[in-house]
Amino acid sequence: QVQLVESGGGLVQAGGSLRVSCVASGSIFRFISMGWYRQAPGKQRELVAAITSGGGTNYADSVKGRFTISRDNAKNTGYLQMNSLKPEDTAVYYCNLRDLVFGTYRDYWGQGTQVTVSS
């Protein structure tokens, strides 16, 4: 079992920056990928960024060029650096980790951290 805890959210002005973190604990058998998702009130949860075991990254078009996903394997921590924030970035941001356990993919989710961008 893996537990994920996000932190670093808060209230920022448009144009500002935040870095949210995701700390994993427990036993990761085989790391497959980590993703950041966000969900605004009344909207579907959407993938913001993802990073694979090989270090490849993908970003939603809406955040490309502004957000950067990274991970620190030694600290079992993932990050999402968010720059040039816009009001439309306001959402709860969730960390996801995909693990491969005895041939079965397992997805773990954090509790989320609120990011609010004011005009």
MMTF fields as JSON, N, C-alpha, C and O atoms, coordinates in Angstrom:
{
  "mmtfVersion": "1.0.0",
  "mmtfProducer": "UNKNOWN",
  "numBonds": 475,
  "numAtoms": 476,
  "numGroups": 119,
  "numChains": 1,
  "numModels": 1,
  "chainsPerModel": [1],
  "groupsPerChain": [119],
  "chainIdList": ["A"],
  "bondAtomList": [4, 2, 8, 6, 12, 10, 16, 14, 20, 18, 24, 22, 28, 26, 32, 30, 36, 34, 40, 38, 44, 42, 48, 46, 52, 50, 56, 54, 60, 58, 64, 62, 68, 66, 72, 70, 76, 74, 80, 78, 84, 82, 88, 86, 92, 90, 96, 94, 100, 98, 104, 102, 108, 106, 112, 110, 116, 114, 120, 118, 124, 122, 128, 126, 132, 130, 136, 134, 140, 138, 144, 142, 148, 146, 152, 150, 156, 154, 160, 158, 164, 162, 168, 166, 172, 170, 176, 174, 180, 178, 184, 182, 188, 186, 192, 190, 196, 194, 200, 198, 204, 202, 208, 206, 212, 210, 216, 214, 220, 218, 224, 222, 228, 226, 232, 230, 236, 234, 240, 238, 244, 242, 248, 246, 252, 250, 256, 254, 260, 258, 264, 262, 268, 266, 272, 270, 276, 274, 280, 278, 284, 282, 288, 286, 292, 290, 296, 294, 300, 298, 304, 302, 308, 306, 312, 310, 316, 314, 320, 318, 324, 322, 328, 326, 332, 330, 336, 334, 340, 338, 344, 342, 348, 346, 352, 350, 356, 354, 360, 358, 364, 362, 368, 366, 372, 370, 376, 374, 380, 378, 384, 382, 388, 386, 392, 390, 396, 394, 400, 398, 404, 402, 408, 406, 412, 410, 416, 414, 420, 418, 424, 422, 428, 426, 432, 430, 436, 434, 440, 438, 444, 442, 448, 446, 452, 450, 456, 454, 460, 458, 464, 462, 468, 466, 472, 470],
  "bondOrderList": [1, 1, 1, 1, 1, 1, 1, 1, 1, 1, 1, 1, 1, 1, 1, 1, 1, 1, 1, 1, 1, 1, 1, 1, 1, 1, 1, 1, 1, 1, 1, 1, 1, 1, 1, 1, 1, 1, 1, 1, 1, 1, 1, 1, 1, 1, 1, 1, 1, 1, 1, 1, 1, 1, 1, 1, 1, 1, 1, 1, 1, 1, 1, 1, 1, 1, 1, 1, 1, 1, 1, 1, 1, 1, 1, 1, 1, 1, 1, 1, 1, 1, 1, 1, 1, 1, 1, 1, 1, 1, 1, 1, 1, 1, 1, 1, 1, 1, 1, 1, 1, 1, 1, 1, 1, 1, 1, 1, 1, 1, 1, 1, 1, 1, 1, 1, 1, 1],
  "groupList": [{"groupName": "GLN", "atomNameList": ["N", "CA", "C", "O"], "elementList": ["N", "C", "C", "O"], "formalChargeList": [0, 0, 0, 0], "bondAtomList": [1, 0, 2, 1, 3, 2], "bondOrderList": [1, 1, 2], "singleLetterCode": "Q", "chemCompType": "L-PEPTIDE LINKING"}, {"groupName": "VAL", "atomNameList": ["N", "CA", "C", "O"], "elementList": ["N", "C", "C", "O"], "formalChargeList": [0, 0, 0, 0], "bondAtomList": [1, 0, 2, 1, 3, 2], "bondOrderList": [1, 1, 2], "singleLetterCode": "V", "chemCompType": "L-PEPTIDE LINKING"}, {"groupName": "LEU", "atomNameList": ["N", "CA", "C", "O"], "elementList": ["N", "C", "C", "O"], "formalChargeList": [0, 0, 0, 0], "bondAtomList": [1, 0, 2, 1, 3, 2], "bondOrderList": [1, 1, 2], "singleLetterCode": "L", "chemCompType": "L-PEPTIDE LINKING"}, {"groupName": "GLU", "atomNameList": ["N", "CA", "C", "O"], "elementList": ["N", "C", "C", "O"], "formalChargeList": [0, 0, 0, 0], "bondAtomList": [1, 0, 2, 1, 3, 2], "bondOrderList": [1, 1, 2], "singleLetterCode": "E", "chemCompType": "L-PEPTIDE LINKING"}, {"groupName": "SER", "atomNameList": ["N", "CA", "C", "O"], "elementList": ["N", "C", "C", "O"], "formalChargeList": [0, 0, 0, 0], "bondAtomList": [1, 0, 2, 1, 3, 2], "bondOrderList": [1, 1, 2], "singleLetterCode": "S", "chemCompType": "L-PEPTIDE LINKING"}, {"groupName": "GLY", "atomNameList": ["N", "CA", "C", "O"], "elementList": ["N", "C", "C", "O"], "formalChargeList": [0, 0, 0, 0], "bondAtomList": [1, 0, 2, 1, 3, 2], "bondOrderList": [1, 1, 2], "singleLetterCode": "G", "chemCompType": "PEPTIDE LINKING"}, {"groupName": "ALA", "atomNameList": ["N", "CA", "C", "O"], "elementList": ["N", "C", "C", "O"], "formalChargeList": [0, 0, 0, 0], "bondAtomList": [1, 0, 2, 1, 3, 2], "bondOrderList": [1, 1, 2], "singleLetterCode": "A", "chemCompType": "L-PEPTIDE LINKING"}, {"groupName": "ARG", "atomNameList": ["N", "CA", "C", "O"], "elementList": ["N", "C", "C", "O"], "formalChargeList": [0, 0, 0, 0], "bondAtomList": [1, 0, 2, 1, 3, 2], "bondOrderList": [1, 1, 2], "singleLetterCode": "R", "chemCompType": "L-PEPTIDE LINKING"}, {"groupName": "CYS", "atomNameList": ["N", "CA", "C", "O"], "elementList": ["N", "C", "C", "O"], "formalChargeList": [0, 0, 0, 0], "bondAtomList": [1, 0, 2, 1, 3, 2], "bondOrderList": [1, 1, 2], "singleLetterCode": "C", "chemCompType": "L-PEPTIDE LINKING"}, {"groupName": "ILE", "atomNameList": ["N", "CA", "C", "O"], "elementList": ["N", "C", "C", "O"], "formalChargeList": [0, 0, 0, 0], "bondAtomList": [1, 0, 2, 1, 3, 2], "bondOrderList": [1, 1, 2], "singleLetterCode": "I", "chemCompType": "L-PEPTIDE LINKING"}, {"groupName": "PHE", "atomNameList": ["N", "CA", "C", "O"], "elementList": ["N", "C", "C", "O"], "formalChargeList": [0, 0, 0, 0], "bondAtomList": [1, 0, 2, 1, 3, 2], "bondOrderList": [1, 1, 2], "singleLetterCode": "F", "chemCompType": "L-PEPTIDE LINKING"}, {"groupName": "MET", "atomNameList": ["N", "CA", "C", "O"], "elementList": ["N", "C", "C", "O"], "formalChargeList": [0, 0, 0, 0], "bondAtomList": [1, 0, 2, 1, 3, 2], "bondOrderList": [1, 1, 2], "singleLetterCode": "M", "chemCompType": "L-PEPTIDE LINKING"}, {"groupName": "TRP", "atomNameList": ["N", "CA", "C", "O"], "elementList": ["N", "C", "C", "O"], "formalChargeList": [0, 0, 0, 0], "bondAtomList": [1, 0, 2, 1, 3, 2], "bondOrderList": [1, 1, 2], "singleLetterCode": "W", "chemCompType": "L-PEPTIDE LINKING"}, {"groupName": "TYR", "atomNameList": ["N", "CA", "C", "O"], "elementList": ["N", "C", "C", "O"], "formalChargeList": [0, 0, 0, 0], "bondAtomList": [1, 0, 2, 1, 3, 2], "bondOrderList": [1, 1, 2], "singleLetterCode": "Y", "chemCompType": "L-PEPTIDE LINKING"}, {"groupName": "PRO", "atomNameList": ["N", "CA", "C", "O"], "elementList": ["N", "C", "C", "O"], "formalChargeList": [0, 0, 0, 0], "bondAtomList": [1, 0, 2, 1, 3, 2], "bondOrderList": [1, 1, 2], "singleLetterCode": "P", "chemCompType": "L-PEPTIDE LINKING"}, {"groupName": "LYS", "atomNameList": ["N", "CA", "C", "O"], "elementList": ["N", "C", "C", "O"], "formalChargeList": [0, 0, 0, 0], "bondAtomList": [1, 0, 2, 1, 3, 2], "bondOrderList": [1, 1, 2], "singleLetterCode": "K", "chemCompType": "L-PEPTIDE LINKING"}, {"groupName": "THR", "atomNameList": ["N", "CA", "C", "O"], "elementList": ["N", "C", "C", "O"], "formalChargeList": [0, 0, 0, 0], "bondAtomList": [1, 0, 2, 1, 3, 2], "bondOrderList": [1, 1, 2], "singleLetterCode": "T", "chemCompType": "L-PEPTIDE LINKING"}, {"groupName": "ASN", "atomNameList": ["N", "CA", "C", "O"], "elementList": ["N", "C", "C", "O"], "formalChargeList": [0, 0, 0, 0], "bondAtomList": [1, 0, 2, 1, 3, 2], "bondOrderList": [1, 1, 2], "singleLetterCode": "N", "chemCompType": "L-PEPTIDE LINKING"}, {"groupName": "ASP", "atomNameList": ["N", "CA", "C", "O"], "elementList": ["N", "C", "C", "O"], "formalChargeList": [0, 0, 0, 0], "bondAtomList": [1, 0, 2, 1, 3, 2], "bondOrderList": [1, 1, 2], "singleLetterCode": "D", "chemCompType": "L-PEPTIDE LINKING"}],
  "groupTypeList": [0, 1, 0, 2, 1, 3, 4, 5, 5, 5, 2, 1, 0, 6, 5, 5, 4, 2, 7, 1, 4, 8, 1, 6, 4, 5, 4, 9, 10, 7, 10, 9, 4, 11, 5, 12, 13, 7, 0, 6, 14, 5, 15, 0, 7, 3, 2, 1, 6, 6, 9, 16, 4, 5, 5, 5, 16, 17, 13, 6, 18, 4, 1, 15, 5, 7, 10, 16, 9, 4, 7, 18, 17, 6, 15, 17, 16, 5, 13, 2, 0, 11, 17, 4, 2, 15, 14, 3, 18, 16, 6, 1, 13, 13, 8, 17, 2, 7, 18, 2, 1, 10, 5, 16, 13, 7, 18, 13, 12, 5, 0, 5, 16, 0, 1, 16, 1, 4, 4],
  "groupIdList": [1, 2, 3, 4, 5, 6, 7, 8, 9, 10, 11, 12, 13, 14, 15, 16, 17, 18, 19, 20, 21, 22, 23, 24, 25, 26, 27, 28, 29, 30, 31, 32, 33, 34, 35, 36, 37, 38, 39, 40, 41, 42, 43, 44, 45, 46, 47, 48, 49, 50, 51, 52, 53, 54, 55, 56, 57, 58, 59, 60, 61, 62, 63, 64, 65, 66, 67, 68, 69, 70, 71, 72, 73, 74, 75, 76, 77, 78, 79, 80, 81, 82, 83, 84, 85, 86, 87, 88, 89, 90, 91, 92, 93, 94, 95, 96, 97, 98, 99, 100, 101, 102, 103, 104, 105, 106, 107, 108, 109, 110, 111, 112, 113, 114, 115, 116, 117, 118, 119],
  "secStructList": [7, 3, 3, 3, 3, 3, 3, 7, 7, 3, 3, 3, 3, 6, 6, 7, 7, 3, 3, 3, 3, 3, 3, 3, 3, 3, 7, 7, 1, 1, 3, 3, 3, 3, 3, 3, 3, 3, 3, 7, 6, 6, 1, 7, 7, 3, 3, 3, 3, 3, 3, 3, 6, 6, 7, 7, 3, 3, 3, 7, 6, 6, 6, 6, 6, 6, 3, 3, 3, 3, 3, 3, 4, 4, 4, 6, 3, 3, 3, 3, 3, 3, 7, 1, 7, 7, 4, 4, 4, 7, 3, 3, 3, 3, 3, 3, 3, 3, 3, 3, 3, 6, 6, 3, 3, 3, 3, 3, 3, 7, 7, 7, 3, 3, 3, 3, 3, 3, 7],
  "xCoordList": [0.836, 0.0, 0.881, 1.893, 0.475, 1.187, 0.263, -0.906, 0.796, 0.06, 0.706, 1.931, -0.115, 0.356, -0.195, -1.377, 0.662, 0.253, 0.724, 1.924, -0.225, 0.101, 0.211, -0.406, 1.003, 1.125, 1.602, 1.999, 1.558, 2.09, 1.067, 1.418, -0.194, -1.22, -1.433, -0.92, -2.19, -2.466, -3.114, -3.571, -3.147, -3.738, -2.631, -1.752, -2.676, -1.68, -2.372, -3.496, -1.691, -2.194, -1.877, -0.918, -2.686, -2.412, -0.997, -0.553, -0.31, 1.07, 2.079, 3.276, 1.611, 2.489, 2.832, 2.451, 3.56, 4.041, 3.769, 3.697, 3.621, 3.508, 4.177, 4.235, 4.678, 5.149, 4.429, 4.533, 3.699, 3.03, 3.875, 4.568, 3.805, 4.617, 3.737, 2.615, 4.26, 3.585, 4.593, 5.53, 4.405, 5.299, 4.659, 3.531, 5.376, 4.891, 5.518, 6.713, 4.71, 5.201, 4.612, 3.636, 5.203, 4.805, 5.726, 6.821, 5.279, 6.111, 5.677, 4.579, 6.551, 6.36, 7.117, 8.342, 6.394, 7.028, 7.728, 8.892, 7.036, 7.622, 6.93, 5.764, 7.671, 7.135, 6.888, 7.78, 5.685, 5.328, 5.247, 5.883, 4.471, 4.325, 3.739, 3.143, 3.915, 3.267, 2.553, 3.079, 1.372, 0.623, 0.026, -0.27, -0.145, -0.88, -2.187, -2.202, -3.261, -4.589, -5.171, -4.727, -6.153, -6.843, -8.334, -8.777, -9.082, -10.531, -11.081, -10.888, -11.764, -12.454, -13.898, -14.414, -14.559, -15.947, -16.844, -16.839, -17.609, -18.525, -17.892, -18.58, -16.599, -15.91, -15.289, -15.111, -14.968, -14.311, -12.848, -12.21, -12.343, -10.927, -10.135, -10.468, -9.098, -8.317, -6.843, -6.335, -6.178, -4.739, -4.023, -4.272, -3.137, -2.362, -0.973, -0.519, -0.305, 1.047, 1.331, 0.735, 2.24, 2.631, 4.1, 4.659, 4.716, 6.109, 6.224, 5.647, 6.965, 7.108, 8.384, 9.205, 8.531, 9.724, 10.998, 12.06, 10.89, 12.039, 12.315, 13.301, 11.458, 11.653, 10.912, 10.996, 10.189, 9.411, 8.252, 7.684, 7.899, 6.84, 5.797, 6.079, 4.588, 3.494, 2.714, 2.574, 2.208, 1.466, 0.193, 0.126, -0.812, -2.006, -1.658, -0.804, -2.32, -2.036, -2.216, -1.502, -3.158, -3.466, -2.35, -2.303, -1.456, -0.391, 0.994, 1.987, 1.074, 2.362, 3.136, 2.607, 4.384, 5.225, 5.179, 6.021, 4.209, 4.068, 4.33, 4.858, 3.964, 4.106, 5.238, 5.507, 5.893, 6.949, 6.779, 6.695, 6.728, 6.629, 8.013, 8.803, 8.299, 9.579, 9.431, 8.405, 10.457, 10.449, 11.85, 12.843, 11.913, 13.154, 13.037, 12.385, 13.667, 13.528, 14.077, 13.522, 15.158, 15.759, 14.818, 14.847, 13.986, 13.046, 11.647, 10.751, 11.453, 10.13, 9.091, 7.973, 9.487, 8.66, 8.532, 9.507, 7.335, 7.075, 6.682, 6.191, 6.899, 6.642, 5.918, 6.042, 5.173, 4.621, 4.9, 4.295, 5.814, 6.121, 5.16, 5.07, 4.448, 3.436, 3.818, 3.868, 4.083, 4.449, 3.394, 2.567, 3.439, 2.505, 1.071, 0.328, 0.697, -0.613, -1.737, -1.625, -2.813, -3.996, -5.186, -5.178, -6.204, -7.395, -7.997, -8.531, -7.918, -8.467, -7.681, -8.12, -6.527, -5.782, -6.332, -5.908, -7.259, -7.838, -8.519, -9.395, -8.112, -8.647, -8.012, -7.069, -8.545, -7.867, -6.931, -7.346, -5.685, -4.677, -4.393, -4.128, -4.454, -4.276, -3.058, -2.781, -2.353, -1.232, -1.698, -2.464, -1.239, -1.528, -0.231, 0.691, -0.166, 0.983, 0.5, -0.393, 1.102, 0.786, 1.916, 3.079, 1.542, 2.478, 2.14, 0.977, 3.151, 2.94, 3.242, 4.387, 2.224, 2.333, 1.922, 0.752, 2.885, 2.64, 1.818, 0.857, 2.209, 1.586, 0.315, -0.298, -0.093, -1.312, -1.0, -0.271, -1.551, -1.369, -2.257, -3.441, -1.673, -2.396, -2.251, -1.147, -3.355, -3.35, -3.642, -4.606, -2.792, -2.951, -3.168, -2.626, -3.96, -4.314, -4.088, -4.315, -3.643, -3.538, -4.858, -5.837, -4.877, -6.104, -6.39, -7.499, -5.409, -5.556, -5.098, -5.115, -4.691, -4.324, -4.925, -4.845, -5.521, -6.24, -5.28, -4.415, -5.452, -4.726, -5.757, -6.636, -5.643, -6.56, -5.761, -4.843, -6.119, -5.43, -6.406, -7.445, -6.077, -6.939, -6.592, -5.465, -7.58, -7.376, -6.732, -6.487],
  "yCoordList": [-1.186, 0.0, 1.249, 1.315, 2.231, 3.489, 4.618, 4.658, 5.524, 6.707, 7.931, 8.047, 8.842, 10.062, 11.259, 11.3, 12.226, 13.442, 14.64, 14.835, 15.446, 16.67, 17.837, 17.845, 18.814, 20.033, 21.149, 20.9, 22.363, 23.488, 24.367, 25.402, 23.975, 24.81, 26.072, 26.214, 26.976, 28.225, 29.231, 28.903, 30.452, 31.567, 32.428, 32.896, 32.635, 33.464, 34.401, 34.149, 35.473, 36.395, 35.89, 35.146, 36.301, 35.967, 36.401, 37.496, 35.524, 35.78, 35.239, 35.212, 34.811, 34.289, 32.829, 32.224, 32.272, 30.902, 30.128, 30.698, 28.831, 27.905, 26.602, 26.253, 25.888, 24.534, 23.614, 23.762, 22.665, 21.674, 20.407, 20.077, 19.707, 18.526, 17.326, 17.462, 16.165, 14.904, 13.947, 13.519, 13.611, 12.702, 11.325, 11.182, 10.329, 8.959, 8.193, 8.32, 7.403, 6.514, 5.133, 4.969, 4.149, 2.775, 2.118, 2.609, 1.021, 0.219, 0.378, -0.022, 0.963, 1.036, -0.138, -0.213, -1.034, -2.213, -1.896, -2.249, -1.243, -0.809, 0.464, 0.454, 1.55, 2.835, 2.855, 2.547, 3.215, 3.31, 4.775, 5.179, 5.56, 6.965, 7.737, 7.161, 9.03, 9.942, 11.007, 11.498, 11.353, 12.375, 13.383, 13.074, 14.593, 15.62, 15.868, 16.099, 15.816, 16.086, 17.268, 17.6, 17.894, 18.962, 18.886, 18.393, 19.385, 19.388, 20.69, 21.009, 21.425, 22.634, 22.282, 21.282, 23.083, 22.796, 22.639, 23.48, 21.558, 21.313, 20.799, 20.636, 20.541, 20.076, 18.701, 18.259, 18.044, 16.75, 16.908, 17.923, 15.888, 15.87, 15.699, 14.852, 16.498, 16.453, 16.258, 16.699, 15.596, 15.399, 16.691, 17.289, 17.113, 18.321, 17.995, 18.59, 17.051, 16.677, 15.275, 14.815, 14.601, 13.255, 13.044, 13.648, 12.179, 11.813, 10.304, 9.723, 9.674, 8.23, 7.809, 8.641, 6.502, 5.974, 6.346, 6.489, 6.502, 6.881, 8.369, 8.803, 9.152, 10.587, 11.375, 12.603, 10.69, 11.394, 12.141, 11.692, 13.27, 14.102, 14.438, 14.473, 14.685, 15.143, 16.204, 16.139, 17.179, 18.279, 18.548, 18.375, 18.974, 19.48, 20.749, 21.525, 20.955, 22.133, 23.429, 24.406, 23.429, 24.634, 25.064, 26.223, 24.145, 24.477, 24.37, 24.687, 23.936, 23.75, 25.063, 26.104, 24.988, 26.169, 26.921, 27.783, 26.61, 27.286, 26.355, 26.785, 25.092, 24.113, 23.146, 22.845, 22.667, 21.678, 20.588, 20.873, 19.343, 18.217, 17.608, 17.535, 17.177, 16.566, 15.613, 15.597, 14.831, 13.93, 13.769, 13.889, 13.5, 13.253, 11.857, 11.656, 10.907, 9.518, 9.271, 8.472, 9.95, 9.766, 10.19, 9.625, 11.182, 11.683, 11.121, 11.436, 10.29, 9.753, 10.865, 10.76, 11.912, 13.103, 13.563, 13.581, 13.929, 14.517, 15.969, 16.382, 16.739, 18.167, 18.623, 18.026, 19.679, 20.397, 21.875, 22.511, 22.412, 23.832, 24.558, 24.245, 25.523, 26.251, 27.722, 28.404, 28.199, 29.585, 30.284, 29.641, 31.601, 32.412, 31.955, 31.759, 31.789, 31.242, 32.165, 33.39, 31.532, 32.228, 31.843, 30.777, 32.689, 32.332, 30.994, 30.277, 30.652, 29.384, 28.167, 27.033, 28.392, 27.302, 26.932, 25.937, 27.712, 27.451, 26.087, 25.81, 25.243, 23.887, 23.192, 23.699, 22.032, 21.13, 20.268, 19.65, 20.232, 19.476, 18.169, 18.153, 17.076, 15.745, 15.061, 15.185, 14.351, 13.538, 12.11, 11.565, 11.514, 10.121, 9.373, 9.885, 8.169, 7.31, 5.958, 5.344, 5.51, 4.198, 3.237, 3.478, 2.144, 1.148, -0.186, -0.471, -0.985, -2.319, -3.319, -3.449, -4.025, -4.943, -6.332, -6.578, -7.23, -8.616, -8.685, -9.448, -7.884, -7.915, -7.105, -7.096, -6.423, -5.63, -4.167, -3.843, -3.281, -1.854, -1.367, -1.697, -0.587, 0.005, 1.517, 2.034, 2.217, 3.671, 4.176, 3.758, 5.08, 5.684, 7.178, 7.8, 7.74, 9.151, 9.831, 9.247, 11.061, 11.88, 12.557, 12.395, 13.312, 13.97, 15.273, 15.803, 15.777, 17.006, 18.225, 18.245, 19.23, 20.506, 21.626, 21.607, 22.59, 23.659, 24.719, 25.206, 25.063, 26.172, 27.189, 26.871, 28.399, 29.467, 30.637, 31.142, 31.058, 32.159, 33.315, 33.19, 34.415, 35.582, 36.498, 36.5, 37.278, 38.25, 39.514, 40.444],
  "zCoordList": [0.0, 0.0, 0.0, 0.697, -0.792, -0.906, -0.481, -0.865, 0.307, 0.712, 0.084, 0.056, -0.418, -1.049, -0.297, 0.043, -0.042, 0.637, -0.158, -0.352, -0.62, -1.337, -0.368, 0.697, -0.758, 0.014, -0.909, -2.047, -0.414, -1.152, -1.828, -2.396, -1.779, -2.363, -1.554, -0.444, -2.125, -1.442, -2.355, -3.45, -1.892, -2.628, -3.21, -2.486, -4.511, -5.184, -6.16, -6.596, -6.49, -7.489, -8.89, -9.094, -9.839, -11.228, -11.599, -11.255, -12.302, -12.666, -11.678, -11.962, -10.526, -9.504, -9.719, -10.721, -8.758, -8.856, -7.576, -6.487, -7.731, -6.622, -7.01, -8.189, -6.024, -6.236, -5.274, -4.056, -5.83, -5.014, -4.976, -5.939, -3.855, -3.634, -3.337, -2.849, -3.636, -3.374, -2.772, -3.446, -1.507, -0.808, -0.722, -0.25, -1.175, -1.154, -0.001, 0.265, 0.674, 1.712, 1.504, 0.771, 2.146, 1.931, 0.926, 0.652, 0.39, -0.502, -1.949, -2.333, -2.735, -4.182, -4.791, -4.698, -5.399, -5.973, -7.284, -7.473, -8.172, -9.423, -9.882, -10.277, -9.82, -10.233, -11.73, -12.521, -12.111, -13.519, -13.946, -14.92, -13.222, -13.562, -12.393, -11.483, -12.435, -11.504, -12.315, -13.314, -11.889, -12.585, -11.629, -10.474, -12.131, -11.411, -12.148, -13.357, -11.412, -11.925, -11.176, -10.077, -11.768, -11.061, -11.337, -12.374, -10.387, -10.511, -9.942, -8.769, -10.795, -10.385, -10.056, -10.554, -9.229, -8.868, -10.091, -10.99, -10.115, -11.211, -12.48, -13.487, -12.459, -13.649, -13.42, -12.285, -14.518, -14.463, -14.057, -14.337, -13.398, -13.088, -14.385, -15.214, -14.555, -15.772, -15.469, -14.438, -16.381, -16.268, -16.617, -17.663, -15.737, -15.944, -16.476, -17.453, -15.832, -16.21, -15.719, -14.746, -16.391, -15.994, -16.292, -17.208, -15.503, -15.722, -15.567, -14.647, -16.461, -16.465, -15.754, -15.367, -15.591, -14.934, -15.68, -15.074, -16.989, -17.791, -17.832, -18.428, -17.207, -17.157, -18.217, -18.247, -19.084, -20.079, -19.455, -18.46, -20.027, -19.476, -20.523, -21.721, -20.046, -20.881, -20.124, -18.903, -20.865, -20.267, -21.035, -22.252, -20.298, -20.948, -21.71, -21.283, -22.835, -23.64, -22.851, -23.077, -21.942, -21.191, -20.241, -19.828, -19.893, -18.95, -19.566, -18.911, -20.791, -21.444, -21.493, -21.884, -21.093, -21.058, -19.749, -19.499, -18.908, -17.621, -16.438, -15.412, -16.58, -15.5, -15.819, -16.982, -14.775, -14.924, -13.88, -12.685, -14.328, -13.417, -13.227, -14.169, -12.015, -11.721, -10.546, -9.867, -10.319, -9.174, -8.605, -9.321, -7.326, -6.622, -6.033, -5.009, -6.682, -6.261, -4.856, -4.103, -4.507, -3.197, -2.08, -0.987, -2.355, -1.361, -1.528, -0.744, -2.542, -2.852, -2.976, -2.47, -3.651, -3.753, -5.193, -5.943, -5.562, -6.855, -6.7, -5.65, -7.749, -7.699, -8.951, -10.021, -8.793, -9.917, -9.7, -8.837, -10.485, -10.436, -11.356, -12.543, -10.814, -11.557, -11.618, -10.594, -12.813, -13.03, -13.874, -14.52, -13.857, -14.641, -14.44, -15.401, -13.2, -12.878, -13.327, -13.293, -13.745, -14.219, -13.349, -12.734, -13.288, -12.51, -12.911, -12.065, -14.18, -14.636, -14.154, -14.343, -13.536, -12.92, -11.548, -10.959, -11.042, -9.732, -9.716, -10.536, -8.78, -8.683, -7.489, -6.882, -7.167, -6.252, -7.083, -8.064, -6.69, -7.416, -6.688, -5.486, -7.439, -6.886, -7.492, -8.685, -6.658, -7.096, -7.321, -6.526, -8.394, -8.707, -8.935, -9.571, -8.416, -8.649, -9.152, -8.569, -10.236, -10.776, -10.453, -10.777, -9.805, -9.335, -9.994, -10.28, -10.228, -10.773, -9.681, -9.248, -9.234, -8.115, -8.58, -8.875, -8.643, -9.055, -10.341, -10.443, -11.301, -12.603, -12.739, -13.806, -11.681, -11.702, -11.437, -10.499, -12.263, -12.052, -10.915, -10.848, -10.034, -8.923, -8.983, -9.159, -8.839, -8.815, -7.411, -6.77, -6.948, -5.639, -5.808, -6.722, -4.923, -4.986, -3.648, -2.588, -3.717, -2.529, -2.222, -2.95, -1.141, -0.695, -1.436, -1.363, -2.135, -2.883, -2.109, -0.878, -2.846, -2.251, -3.09, -4.318, -2.423, -3.1, -3.614, -2.887, -4.877, -5.482, -5.952, -6.753, -5.456, -5.828, -6.384, -5.737, -7.584, -8.252, -8.382, -9.031, -7.779, -7.793, -8.951, -9.446, -9.378, -10.446, -9.925, -10.694]
}
